[in-house]
Amino acid sequence: MTINKKLQILVIIFHIAVSAAIFSPQELFNNQALYSGDYPLHLYRVYRSIESGGTSGYDPYHLAGYHFNQAQDVGARAMQILARIFFFVPAHLVFKIYVFMALALVPFVLYQAAKDFKFSEREITLLLVLGFLFTWRPILTFGLITHGVINYFF
């Protein structure tokens, strides 16, 4: 096994370990919402979409009556659709599992994309390291998952 392959495995394991440290099983499956960054806004939009029956529409309680998916990006739309598909699971739990999976799957998506583009082992290692930094810097700095990770992977 080459040094690049070992580094790739190490980065993937480290990425999943950091994801599991931030979303421990106790936090992932409890009844509390995620209160950092813009997660409360997205969770609110998930609940409003369940109540209204659509993924966008008028909400008099949100930003003084703006359409609740017009004022912000459509990053919560996938969460809204998943919460409706898994209607038998509490919406906050679907939301937290979605956020966790969006983080945990990043290295696998990057690795597969690199293989599809026929990157060398060294390039794949560099991509995984940069992907780790790109994914975790905003989360650890601002408490947010980057727009690129959420909207373009899911």
Tab-separated table of C-alpha atoms in Angstrom:
chain	number	residue	atom	x	y	z
A	1	MET	CA	0.000	0.000	0.000
A	2	THR	CA	1.456	3.349	-1.056
A	3	ILE	CA	1.889	6.340	1.212
A	4	ASN	CA	-0.798	8.221	-0.744
A	5	LYS	CA	-3.304	5.423	-0.179
A	6	LYS	CA	-2.512	5.427	3.541
A	7	LEU	CA	-2.972	9.213	3.684
A	8	GLN	CA	-6.288	8.927	1.854
A	9	ILE	CA	-7.572	6.360	4.336
A	10	LEU	CA	-6.307	8.495	7.219
A	11	VAL	CA	-8.074	11.627	5.917
A	12	ILE	CA	-11.339	9.708	5.395
A	13	ILE	CA	-11.184	8.196	8.891
A	14	PHE	CA	-10.305	11.570	10.409
A	15	HIS	CA	-13.170	13.241	8.539
A	16	ILE	CA	-15.699	10.698	9.792
A	17	ALA	CA	-14.239	10.913	13.323
A	18	VAL	CA	-14.646	14.699	13.369
A	19	SER	CA	-18.198	14.316	12.031
A	20	ALA	CA	-18.979	11.798	14.776
A	21	ALA	CA	-17.390	14.036	17.408
A	22	ILE	CA	-19.540	16.997	16.431
A	23	PHE	CA	-22.666	14.867	16.038
A	24	SER	CA	-22.337	12.315	18.799
A	25	PRO	CA	-25.100	9.696	18.955
A	26	GLN	CA	-26.538	11.436	22.010
A	27	GLU	CA	-26.773	14.749	20.166
A	28	LEU	CA	-27.893	13.203	16.902
A	29	PHE	CA	-30.880	11.384	18.379
A	30	ASN	CA	-32.026	13.757	21.129
A	31	ASN	CA	-35.016	16.102	20.847
A	32	GLN	CA	-32.946	19.290	20.703
A	33	ALA	CA	-32.526	21.261	17.501
A	34	LEU	CA	-29.180	22.479	16.199
A	35	TYR	CA	-28.856	26.012	17.529
A	36	SER	CA	-25.712	27.239	15.798
A	37	GLY	CA	-25.426	29.178	12.580
A	38	ASP	CA	-28.468	29.240	10.351
A	39	TYR	CA	-29.725	25.768	11.273
A	40	PRO	CA	-32.687	27.135	13.286
A	41	LEU	CA	-33.881	29.037	10.203
A	42	HIS	CA	-33.616	25.931	8.026
A	43	LEU	CA	-35.379	23.776	10.598
A	44	TYR	CA	-38.119	26.400	10.879
A	45	ARG	CA	-38.557	26.267	7.098
A	46	VAL	CA	-38.777	22.468	7.279
A	47	TYR	CA	-41.581	22.736	9.844
A	48	ARG	CA	-43.356	25.451	7.835
A	49	SER	CA	-43.197	23.368	4.655
A	50	ILE	CA	-44.791	20.435	6.505
A	51	GLU	CA	-47.550	22.703	7.826
A	52	SER	CA	-48.175	24.462	4.508
A	53	GLY	CA	-47.983	21.367	2.323
A	54	GLY	CA	-45.420	22.821	-0.093
A	55	THR	CA	-41.754	23.692	-0.307
A	56	SER	CA	-42.366	27.405	-0.751
A	57	GLY	CA	-45.147	29.810	-0.012
A	58	TYR	CA	-46.289	32.812	1.973
A	59	ASP	CA	-45.354	32.882	5.646
A	60	PRO	CA	-46.582	35.894	7.630
A	61	TYR	CA	-44.301	35.002	10.556
A	62	HIS	CA	-41.075	34.862	8.571
A	63	LEU	CA	-39.304	38.136	7.711
A	64	ALA	CA	-42.541	40.122	7.917
A	65	GLY	CA	-44.336	38.129	5.280
A	66	TYR	CA	-41.784	37.213	2.626
A	67	HIS	CA	-42.208	33.988	0.732
A	68	PHE	CA	-40.207	31.700	2.933
A	69	ASN	CA	-38.003	30.262	0.215
A	70	GLN	CA	-37.624	33.460	-1.747
A	71	ALA	CA	-35.721	35.449	0.883
A	72	GLN	CA	-32.948	32.872	1.384
A	73	ASP	CA	-31.299	30.256	-0.767
A	74	VAL	CA	-33.022	26.990	-1.528
A	75	GLY	CA	-30.581	24.969	0.577
A	76	ALA	CA	-33.350	23.691	2.835
A	77	ARG	CA	-35.492	22.326	0.034
A	78	ALA	CA	-33.897	18.871	0.110
A	79	MET	CA	-34.393	18.787	3.877
A	80	GLN	CA	-38.036	19.754	3.413
A	81	ILE	CA	-38.628	17.024	0.878
A	82	LEU	CA	-36.893	14.399	3.047
A	83	ALA	CA	-38.940	15.444	6.084
A	84	ARG	CA	-42.093	14.860	4.032
A	85	ILE	CA	-40.917	11.521	2.646
A	86	PHE	CA	-40.006	10.311	6.154
A	87	PHE	CA	-43.151	11.743	7.731
A	88	PHE	CA	-43.135	8.973	10.350
A	89	VAL	CA	-39.806	10.259	11.779
A	90	PRO	CA	-39.734	13.563	13.711
A	91	ALA	CA	-38.665	16.404	11.410
A	92	HIS	CA	-35.831	17.568	13.663
A	93	LEU	CA	-34.347	14.058	13.578
A	94	VAL	CA	-34.538	13.870	9.777
A	95	PHE	CA	-32.928	17.314	9.665
A	96	LYS	CA	-30.018	16.325	11.934
A	97	ILE	CA	-29.394	13.032	10.137
A	98	TYR	CA	-29.401	14.911	6.813
A	99	VAL	CA	-26.802	17.391	8.094
A	100	PHE	CA	-24.658	14.582	9.524
A	101	MET	CA	-24.812	12.546	6.308
A	102	ALA	CA	-23.977	15.621	4.230
A	103	LEU	CA	-20.798	15.944	6.278
A	104	ALA	CA	-19.895	12.279	6.574
A	105	LEU	CA	-20.275	11.528	2.857
A	106	VAL	CA	-18.034	14.360	1.602
A	107	PRO	CA	-14.802	12.316	1.395
A	108	PHE	CA	-16.543	9.424	-0.370
A	109	VAL	CA	-18.094	11.757	-2.946
A	110	LEU	CA	-14.740	13.459	-3.514
A	111	TYR	CA	-12.929	10.134	-3.819
A	112	GLN	CA	-15.430	8.764	-6.316
A	113	ALA	CA	-15.340	11.978	-8.362
A	114	ALA	CA	-11.549	11.838	-8.445
A	115	LYS	CA	-11.655	8.213	-9.610
A	116	ASP	CA	-14.199	9.108	-12.289
A	117	PHE	CA	-11.888	11.865	-13.566
A	118	LYS	CA	-8.948	9.444	-13.487
A	119	PHE	CA	-6.877	11.455	-10.966
A	120	SER	CA	-3.563	9.999	-9.853
A	121	GLU	CA	-3.167	8.764	-6.278
A	122	ARG	CA	-1.263	11.920	-5.354
A	123	GLU	CA	-3.991	14.151	-6.799
A	124	ILE	CA	-6.676	12.185	-4.948
A	125	THR	CA	-4.767	12.653	-1.688
A	126	LEU	CA	-4.468	16.389	-2.304
A	127	LEU	CA	-8.169	16.596	-3.200
A	128	LEU	CA	-9.184	14.789	0.004
A	129	VAL	CA	-7.007	17.039	2.174
A	130	LEU	CA	-8.284	20.214	0.501
A	131	GLY	CA	-11.830	18.878	0.647
A	132	PHE	CA	-11.423	18.299	4.368
A	133	LEU	CA	-10.199	21.865	4.872
A	134	PHE	CA	-12.900	23.326	2.625
A	135	THR	CA	-15.601	21.418	4.473
A	136	TRP	CA	-14.488	21.941	8.066
A	137	ARG	CA	-13.062	25.461	8.117
A	138	PRO	CA	-16.486	27.181	7.857
A	139	ILE	CA	-18.051	24.722	10.285
A	140	LEU	CA	-15.426	25.243	12.947
A	141	THR	CA	-15.218	29.006	12.292
A	142	PHE	CA	-18.866	29.932	11.795
A	143	GLY	CA	-20.800	26.804	12.769
A	144	LEU	CA	-22.177	26.379	9.255
A	145	ILE	CA	-21.969	23.756	6.551
A	146	THR	CA	-20.780	25.407	3.377
A	147	HIS	CA	-23.269	26.249	0.682
A	148	GLY	CA	-21.279	24.210	-1.827
A	149	VAL	CA	-21.323	21.053	0.243
A	150	ILE	CA	-25.046	21.055	0.913
A	151	ASN	CA	-26.478	22.389	-2.342
A	152	TYR	CA	-24.284	20.643	-4.853
A	153	PHE	CA	-23.871	17.245	-3.216
A	154	PHE	CA	-27.551	16.780	-2.396
